[in-house]
Amino acid sequence: MEIVFATSNQHKMKEVKAILPSSIHLLSLADIGFMEEIEETENTIAGNSILKARTIFEKYKIPVLAEDTGLEVFTLNMEPGVYSARYAGEPSDAENNMDLLLKNMELVTNRSAQFKTVATFIDRDAYYSFTGVVIGAITQNKKGNDGFGYDPIFKPSGFDKVFAELSLTEKSIISHRAIAMNKFANFIKTYQSR
Ligand code: IMP
């Protein structure tokens, strides 16, 4: 089955391809000739996930998978949350975002946080939603070289490494995105055999 994954983020594409079964042929936005930026104008992670999927579905009328992710820090009232990409302003810059978050948490002792991914699948005007959450903590400093975004400062619970110190295979077992995409993978198995 061919599904468009509505992202221009190559890291996300790699992670999702590593999780979904080989029966799913994932097309990128470039594969279908969509080169624009989809503006994230909703004020929830779920809202932006639906917005991305709907934008592509309405234009191309092909099955679409989209996702939106946010980092939520409990003692900051779940910020940066839906504003994770542009926390330190636009254009989005991962180093600036992390620096600002570490600065805003200088005096914070409870560093609990979660990554949340909401994936949306649209086919023939029906919407399906899959959520993945991973709990962890914001470290005091950046570490590691792998991954992207806030990976250098997020340590998942039960691990002594941050996401940026894990391999793609390791992150793909425990991450927020993996949890959401595994739910989608289970759903699509039965959906395809209908
Ligand atoms: P978006 O889902 O692309 O809007 O991502 C929101 C923000 O979270 C961006 O700054 C991303 O770099 C960051 N982000 C998304 N997924 C991850 C992840 O798996 N690890 C670290 N940062 C992420």
Tab-separated table of C-alpha atoms and ligand atoms in Angstrom:
chain	number	residue	atom	x	y	z
A	1	MET	CA	0.000	0.000	0.000
A	2	GLU	CA	1.318	3.471	-0.907
A	3	ILE	CA	1.014	6.124	1.775
A	4	VAL	CA	2.370	9.653	1.712
A	5	PHE	CA	4.172	10.626	4.905
A	6	ALA	CA	3.515	14.362	5.180
A	7	THR	CA	6.861	15.545	6.463
A	8	SER	CA	9.897	17.236	5.021
A	9	ASN	CA	11.962	16.158	8.046
A	10	GLN	CA	14.400	13.476	6.856
A	11	HIS	CA	15.033	12.285	10.442
A	12	LYS	CA	11.333	11.590	10.938
A	13	MET	CA	11.162	9.818	7.567
A	14	LYS	CA	14.085	7.554	8.527
A	15	GLU	CA	12.594	6.750	11.942
A	16	VAL	CA	9.143	5.958	10.564
A	17	LYS	CA	10.503	3.811	7.727
A	18	ALA	CA	12.430	1.805	10.333
A	19	ILE	CA	9.177	1.106	12.232
A	20	LEU	CA	6.511	0.460	9.587
A	21	PRO	CA	6.230	-2.963	7.871
A	22	SER	CA	7.718	-3.360	4.393
A	23	SER	CA	4.193	-3.792	2.958
A	24	ILE	CA	3.807	-0.028	3.398
A	25	HIS	CA	5.506	1.943	0.663
A	26	LEU	CA	6.080	5.331	2.240
A	27	LEU	CA	6.254	8.266	-0.187
A	28	SER	CA	7.796	11.566	0.806
A	29	LEU	CA	6.322	14.987	0.019
A	30	ALA	CA	9.100	15.427	-2.562
A	31	ASP	CA	8.030	12.121	-4.196
A	32	ILE	CA	4.581	13.591	-4.894
A	33	GLY	CA	5.982	16.988	-5.898
A	34	PHE	CA	4.796	18.923	-2.816
A	35	MET	CA	7.615	21.337	-1.986
A	36	GLU	CA	5.799	23.900	0.171
A	37	GLU	CA	6.008	24.358	3.939
A	38	ILE	CA	2.757	23.450	5.753
A	39	GLU	CA	2.239	26.194	8.308
A	40	GLU	CA	1.376	24.834	11.764
A	41	THR	CA	-1.444	27.207	12.691
A	42	GLU	CA	-3.371	25.076	15.214
A	43	ASN	CA	-2.830	25.419	18.965
A	44	THR	CA	-2.623	21.728	19.819
A	45	ILE	CA	-0.279	18.945	18.726
A	46	ALA	CA	-3.275	16.878	17.575
A	47	GLY	CA	-4.642	19.870	15.646
A	48	ASN	CA	-1.403	20.375	13.739
A	49	SER	CA	-1.134	16.665	12.993
A	50	ILE	CA	-4.622	16.688	11.449
A	51	LEU	CA	-3.867	19.930	9.605
A	52	LYS	CA	-0.778	18.423	7.913
A	53	ALA	CA	-2.619	15.231	6.907
A	54	ARG	CA	-5.683	17.119	5.662
A	55	THR	CA	-3.635	19.601	3.598
A	56	ILE	CA	-2.067	16.774	1.604
A	57	PHE	CA	-5.182	14.585	1.402
A	58	GLU	CA	-7.347	17.410	0.054
A	59	LYS	CA	-4.830	18.200	-2.659
A	60	TYR	CA	-3.865	14.682	-3.790
A	61	LYS	CA	-6.719	12.392	-2.572
A	62	ILE	CA	-4.293	9.619	-1.655
A	63	PRO	CA	-3.819	7.932	1.751
A	64	VAL	CA	-1.790	10.229	4.014
A	65	LEU	CA	0.027	9.745	7.288
A	66	ALA	CA	1.139	12.841	9.197
A	67	GLU	CA	2.483	13.454	12.655
A	68	ASP	CA	3.154	16.335	14.992
A	69	THR	CA	5.384	16.162	18.022
A	70	GLY	CA	5.984	18.342	21.052
A	71	LEU	CA	8.201	18.300	24.114
A	72	GLU	CA	6.188	18.970	27.278
A	73	VAL	CA	7.884	19.979	30.536
A	74	PHE	CA	5.589	19.465	33.530
A	75	THR	CA	6.926	22.346	35.694
A	76	LEU	CA	6.678	24.732	32.726
A	77	ASN	CA	2.949	24.015	32.327
A	78	MET	CA	3.703	21.633	29.463
A	79	GLU	CA	5.730	24.147	27.462
A	80	PRO	CA	7.227	24.287	24.883
A	81	GLY	CA	4.498	21.818	23.736
A	82	VAL	CA	2.873	22.833	20.475
A	83	TYR	CA	5.480	25.623	20.137
A	84	SER	CA	8.456	23.231	20.377
A	85	ALA	CA	9.725	23.964	16.844
A	86	ARG	CA	9.756	27.747	17.268
A	87	TYR	CA	10.362	27.979	21.041
A	88	ALA	CA	13.290	30.386	20.526
A	89	GLY	CA	11.638	32.124	17.564
A	90	GLU	CA	11.683	31.685	13.812
A	91	PRO	CA	13.332	30.324	11.762
A	92	SER	CA	13.293	27.143	13.833
A	93	ASP	CA	16.740	26.324	15.254
A	94	ALA	CA	17.362	23.253	17.418
A	95	GLU	CA	20.431	24.672	19.207
A	96	ASN	CA	18.647	27.922	20.103
A	97	ASN	CA	15.557	25.994	21.262
A	98	MET	CA	17.633	23.781	23.559
A	99	ASP	CA	19.669	26.718	24.892
A	100	LEU	CA	16.503	28.628	25.765
A	101	LEU	CA	14.901	25.608	27.446
A	102	LEU	CA	18.041	24.915	29.514
A	103	LYS	CA	18.176	28.592	30.509
A	104	ASN	CA	14.477	28.625	31.485
A	105	MET	CA	15.099	25.515	33.602
A	106	GLU	CA	18.287	26.722	35.339
A	107	LEU	CA	16.571	26.846	38.731
A	108	VAL	CA	14.128	24.006	38.135
A	109	THR	CA	14.815	20.866	40.179
A	110	ASN	CA	11.914	18.696	38.968
A	111	ARG	CA	12.973	18.176	35.360
A	112	SER	CA	10.262	15.654	34.362
A	113	ALA	CA	9.118	15.957	30.775
A	114	GLN	CA	7.460	13.983	28.019
A	115	PHE	CA	7.608	13.808	24.270
A	116	LYS	CA	4.205	13.443	22.652
A	117	THR	CA	3.521	12.423	19.054
A	118	VAL	CA	0.080	12.451	17.504
A	119	ALA	CA	-0.056	10.616	14.176
A	120	THR	CA	-3.032	11.079	11.846
A	121	PHE	CA	-3.982	8.782	8.986
A	122	ILE	CA	-6.549	9.890	6.401
A	123	ASP	CA	-7.980	7.720	3.676
A	124	ARG	CA	-11.241	8.240	1.810
A	125	ASP	CA	-12.304	11.035	4.198
A	126	ALA	CA	-11.988	8.926	7.358
A	127	TYR	CA	-9.551	10.117	10.046
A	128	TYR	CA	-7.644	7.849	12.418
A	129	SER	CA	-5.449	9.089	15.258
A	130	PHE	CA	-2.592	7.404	17.181
A	131	THR	CA	-0.799	8.921	20.164
A	132	GLY	CA	2.602	8.029	21.591
A	133	VAL	CA	4.105	9.421	24.793
A	134	VAL	CA	7.503	8.788	26.355
A	135	ILE	CA	8.267	10.062	29.848
A	136	GLY	CA	11.723	11.240	30.838
A	137	ALA	CA	13.680	14.236	32.074
A	138	ILE	CA	15.497	17.271	30.727
A	139	THR	CA	19.228	17.008	31.429
A	140	GLN	CA	21.431	19.917	32.580
A	141	ASN	CA	23.613	19.781	29.445
A	142	LYS	CA	23.528	18.603	25.845
A	143	LYS	CA	25.021	15.201	25.050
A	144	GLY	CA	25.361	12.828	22.091
A	145	ASN	CA	25.487	13.256	18.327
A	146	ASP	CA	22.578	11.237	16.936
A	147	GLY	CA	18.919	12.092	16.410
A	148	PHE	CA	17.624	15.631	15.990
A	149	GLY	CA	15.739	18.456	17.685
A	150	TYR	CA	15.736	18.176	21.483
A	151	ASP	CA	17.323	14.688	21.486
A	152	PRO	CA	20.583	15.901	23.166
A	153	ILE	CA	18.733	17.040	26.331
A	154	PHE	CA	16.007	14.374	26.764
A	155	LYS	CA	16.765	11.311	28.873
A	156	PRO	CA	13.979	8.689	28.697
A	157	SER	CA	12.982	7.121	32.053
A	158	GLY	CA	14.922	3.986	32.880
A	159	PHE	CA	17.860	4.923	30.633
A	160	ASP	CA	21.149	6.542	31.536
A	161	LYS	CA	21.557	7.984	28.046
A	162	VAL	CA	19.818	10.836	26.245
A	163	PHE	CA	18.022	10.168	22.939
A	164	ALA	CA	20.997	11.624	20.998
A	165	GLU	CA	23.224	8.892	22.475
A	166	LEU	CA	20.933	6.091	21.252
A	167	SER	CA	21.179	4.456	17.830
A	168	LEU	CA	18.283	4.751	15.375
A	169	THR	CA	17.340	1.144	16.244
A	170	GLU	CA	17.339	1.858	19.998
A	171	LYS	CA	15.327	5.085	19.665
A	172	SER	CA	12.903	3.295	17.339
A	173	ILE	CA	12.013	0.838	20.105
A	174	ILE	CA	11.144	3.294	22.879
A	175	SER	CA	10.361	6.702	21.433
A	176	HIS	CA	7.083	8.642	21.403
A	177	ARG	CA	7.114	8.398	17.593
A	178	ALA	CA	7.728	4.642	17.737
A	179	ILE	CA	4.804	4.141	20.144
A	180	ALA	CA	2.422	6.124	17.902
A	181	MET	CA	3.697	4.480	14.701
A	182	ASN	CA	3.515	0.970	16.149
A	183	LYS	CA	-0.158	1.623	16.959
A	184	PHE	CA	-0.622	2.770	13.355
A	185	ALA	CA	1.288	-0.290	12.069
A	186	ASN	CA	-1.052	-2.614	14.003
A	187	PHE	CA	-4.088	-0.770	12.685
A	188	ILE	CA	-2.936	-0.783	9.057
A	189	LYS	CA	-2.389	-4.577	9.090
A	190	THR	CA	-6.117	-5.196	9.565
A	191	TYR	CA	-7.103	-2.154	7.499
A	192	GLN	CA	-5.198	-3.507	4.483
A	193	SER	CA	-6.827	-6.911	4.765
A	194	ARG	CA	-10.394	-5.502	4.782
B	1	IMP	P1	7.393	19.059	14.623
B	1	IMP	O1	6.573	17.866	14.944
B	1	IMP	O2	8.240	18.832	13.408
B	1	IMP	O3	6.592	20.316	14.580
B	1	IMP	O4	8.454	19.175	15.785
B	1	IMP	C1	8.349	20.071	16.851
B	1	IMP	C2	9.713	20.270	17.488
B	1	IMP	O5	10.064	19.107	18.237
B	1	IMP	C3	10.857	20.512	16.520
B	1	IMP	O6	11.725	21.451	17.120
B	1	IMP	C4	11.518	19.179	16.397
B	1	IMP	O7	12.900	19.283	16.117
B	1	IMP	C5	11.286	18.593	17.767
B	1	IMP	N1	11.161	17.138	17.688
B	1	IMP	C6	10.222	16.423	17.020
B	1	IMP	N2	10.442	15.108	17.172
B	1	IMP	C7	11.550	14.998	17.946
B	1	IMP	C8	12.280	13.893	18.420
B	1	IMP	O8	11.987	12.711	18.158
B	1	IMP	N3	13.353	14.182	19.182
B	1	IMP	C9	13.734	15.449	19.485
B	1	IMP	N4	13.091	16.521	19.052
B	1	IMP	C10	12.001	16.301	18.283
